[in-house]
Tab-separated table of C-alpha atoms in Angstrom:
chain	number	residue	atom	x	y	z
A	268	UNK	CA	0.017	-0.031	-0.042
A	269	UNK	CA	2.636	2.355	1.045
A	270	UNK	CA	4.988	2.037	-1.879
A	271	UNK	CA	2.164	1.992	-4.341
A	272	UNK	CA	0.767	5.273	-2.884
A	273	UNK	CA	4.009	7.069	-2.456
A	274	UNK	CA	6.906	5.691	-3.519
A	275	UNK	CA	6.893	3.704	-6.480
A	276	UNK	CA	8.072	4.955	-9.587
A	277	UNK	CA	5.954	5.939	-12.407
A	278	UNK	CA	7.147	3.462	-15.032
A	279	UNK	CA	3.693	2.940	-16.192
A	280	UNK	CA	0.264	4.124	-16.540
A	281	UNK	CA	-1.266	1.689	-13.910
A	282	UNK	CA	0.958	2.789	-11.357
A	283	UNK	CA	-0.077	6.367	-11.811
A	284	UNK	CA	-3.735	5.179	-12.028
A	285	UNK	CA	-3.439	3.237	-8.740
A	286	UNK	CA	-1.807	6.140	-6.967
A	287	UNK	CA	-4.468	8.373	-7.677
A	288	UNK	CA	-6.922	5.802	-6.693
A	289	UNK	CA	-4.941	5.373	-3.098
A	290	UNK	CA	-4.665	9.201	-2.480
A	291	UNK	CA	-8.506	9.495	-2.817
A	292	UNK	CA	-9.242	6.945	-0.383
A	293	UNK	CA	-8.819	6.014	3.475
A	294	UNK	CA	-6.001	3.859	4.170
A	295	UNK	CA	-8.215	1.027	5.160
A	296	UNK	CA	-10.166	1.210	1.525
A	297	UNK	CA	-6.598	1.562	0.242
A	298	UNK	CA	-5.205	-1.742	1.931
A	299	UNK	CA	-8.154	-3.282	0.651
A	300	UNK	CA	-8.154	-2.065	-2.760
A	301	UNK	CA	-4.177	-3.454	-3.215
A	302	UNK	CA	-5.423	-6.873	-1.396
A	303	UNK	CA	-7.933	-7.061	-4.344
A	304	UNK	CA	-5.527	-6.111	-7.045
A	305	UNK	CA	-2.451	-8.087	-6.163
A	306	UNK	CA	-4.754	-11.187	-5.514
A	307	UNK	CA	-4.054	-12.707	-8.981
A	308	UNK	CA	-0.295	-12.645	-8.339
A	309	UNK	CA	-1.164	-14.142	-4.667
A	310	UNK	CA	-2.997	-16.916	-6.437
A	311	UNK	CA	0.424	-17.694	-8.757
A	312	UNK	CA	1.912	-18.609	-5.359
A	313	UNK	CA	-0.430	-20.796	-4.428
A	314	UNK	CA	0.012	-22.667	-7.492
A	315	UNK	CA	3.744	-22.733	-7.232
A	316	UNK	CA	3.879	-23.938	-3.854
A	317	UNK	CA	1.506	-26.795	-4.543
A	318	UNK	CA	3.441	-27.874	-7.595
A	319	UNK	CA	7.024	-26.885	-6.417
A	320	UNK	CA	6.731	-29.209	-3.597
A	321	UNK	CA	6.815	-32.214	-5.595
A	322	UNK	CA	9.878	-31.104	-7.290
A	323	UNK	CA	13.209	-32.388	-5.867
A	324	UNK	CA	15.007	-28.602	-6.304
A	325	UNK	CA	11.932	-26.881	-5.289
A	326	UNK	CA	12.969	-23.770	-2.837
A	327	UNK	CA	10.281	-21.701	-1.214
A	328	UNK	CA	11.571	-18.057	-1.232
A	329	UNK	CA	10.410	-16.173	2.029
A	330	UNK	CA	11.810	-12.617	2.322
A	331	UNK	CA	12.316	-13.502	6.067
A	332	UNK	CA	14.375	-15.949	5.174
A	333	UNK	CA	16.287	-13.939	2.966
A	334	UNK	CA	16.838	-11.352	5.736
A	335	UNK	CA	17.764	-13.324	8.636
A	336	UNK	CA	20.624	-15.364	6.603
A	337	UNK	CA	21.394	-13.725	3.266
A	338	UNK	CA	24.543	-15.456	2.614
A	339	UNK	CA	23.107	-18.908	3.536
A	340	UNK	CA	20.166	-18.384	1.501
A	341	UNK	CA	22.246	-17.278	-1.254
A	342	UNK	CA	24.370	-20.301	-1.350
A	343	UNK	CA	21.108	-22.306	-1.229
A	344	UNK	CA	19.616	-21.030	-4.179
A	345	UNK	CA	22.632	-21.344	-6.156
A	346	UNK	CA	22.985	-24.816	-5.013
A	347	UNK	CA	19.724	-25.495	-6.098
A	348	UNK	CA	20.198	-24.336	-9.618
A	349	UNK	CA	22.958	-26.953	-10.115
A	350	UNK	CA	25.681	-24.195	-9.628
A	351	UNK	CA	28.377	-23.582	-6.671
A	352	UNK	CA	29.345	-20.486	-4.868
A	353	UNK	CA	31.979	-20.316	-2.336
A	354	UNK	CA	31.028	-18.749	1.315
A	355	UNK	CA	33.264	-15.728	0.626
A	356	UNK	CA	31.401	-15.017	-2.414
A	357	UNK	CA	28.079	-15.291	-0.811
A	358	UNK	CA	29.151	-13.234	1.885
A	359	UNK	CA	30.219	-10.341	-0.732
A	360	UNK	CA	26.974	-10.443	-2.735
A	361	UNK	CA	25.212	-10.377	0.463
A	362	UNK	CA	26.890	-7.466	1.809
A	363	UNK	CA	26.747	-5.709	-1.628
A	364	UNK	CA	23.195	-5.613	-1.519
A	365	UNK	CA	21.891	-4.828	1.874
A	366	UNK	CA	18.577	-2.920	2.428
A	367	UNK	CA	20.531	-0.065	3.521
A	368	UNK	CA	22.862	-0.030	0.147
A	369	UNK	CA	19.911	-0.597	-1.730
A	370	UNK	CA	18.019	2.276	-0.390
A	371	UNK	CA	21.030	4.929	-0.957
A	372	UNK	CA	21.318	3.356	-4.509
A	373	UNK	CA	17.686	4.149	-4.973
A	374	UNK	CA	17.692	7.491	-3.579
A	375	UNK	CA	20.709	8.434	-5.749
A	376	UNK	CA	19.287	7.127	-8.729
A	377	UNK	CA	15.833	9.032	-8.526
A	378	UNK	CA	17.821	12.385	-7.175
A	379	UNK	CA	15.519	13.052	-4.606
A	380	UNK	CA	15.065	11.722	-1.015
A	381	UNK	CA	12.465	9.213	-1.935
A	382	UNK	CA	12.991	5.391	-1.894
A	383	UNK	CA	10.841	2.003	-1.948
A	384	UNK	CA	12.934	0.966	0.660
A	385	UNK	CA	11.538	2.143	3.591
A	386	UNK	CA	13.983	3.323	6.991
A	387	UNK	CA	11.912	1.582	8.814
A	388	UNK	CA	9.876	-1.732	8.418
A	389	UNK	CA	6.125	-1.970	8.550
A	390	UNK	CA	4.409	-4.941	10.144
A	391	UNK	CA	1.186	-5.889	8.595
A	392	UNK	CA	-0.270	-6.199	12.089
A	393	UNK	CA	0.104	-2.638	13.017
A	394	UNK	CA	-1.499	-1.652	9.583
A	395	UNK	CA	-4.289	-3.862	8.825
A	396	UNK	CA	-7.538	-3.145	10.577
A	397	UNK	CA	-10.101	-6.291	11.119
A	398	UNK	CA	-11.595	-5.400	7.892
A	399	UNK	CA	-8.834	-5.679	6.059
A	400	UNK	CA	-7.887	-9.087	7.442
A	401	UNK	CA	-11.330	-10.261	6.561
A	402	UNK	CA	-11.355	-8.683	2.911
A	403	UNK	CA	-7.546	-10.506	2.891
A	404	UNK	CA	-9.246	-14.116	3.684
A	405	UNK	CA	-12.243	-13.359	1.805
A	406	UNK	CA	-10.235	-12.897	-1.270
A	407	UNK	CA	-7.097	-15.155	-0.655
A	408	UNK	CA	-8.674	-18.211	1.407
A	409	UNK	CA	-6.034	-20.253	3.297
A	410	UNK	CA	-2.719	-18.655	1.195
A	411	UNK	CA	-1.113	-18.012	4.745
A	412	UNK	CA	-1.409	-21.473	5.642
A	413	UNK	CA	-0.576	-22.891	2.306
A	414	UNK	CA	2.607	-20.804	2.251
A	415	UNK	CA	3.654	-22.100	5.827
A	416	UNK	CA	2.879	-19.092	8.013
């Protein structure tokens, strides 16, 4: 919601339209709008997870795992692809692409003090109202459980 409303670059007409809609409605309505808008993408996650679990080299990519142990995750993904990477190289890649460094690069490339990479993380539990939770469940069913949360 926050990125679409405020920080996504205007790379296409759809982002511009979404931003106009979001600026004209309440935060709760805006979150519901985004839930509905992203529902088809979330449905892809269900399919990928169900099909992937049947494959030997399937890796479920969760953002929190990347953040907690970036080097280990890089090694795991590279190994699953049939390639190899040593720990030192994985550490170099992980260090090069920290959130702070990506935020700084994003701000520099934009030439303004705005970035898709927020200074502080937001938690859905602090952002979603009960109505948002109900809409999410209505639109996306049991995707949270399917993804192992």
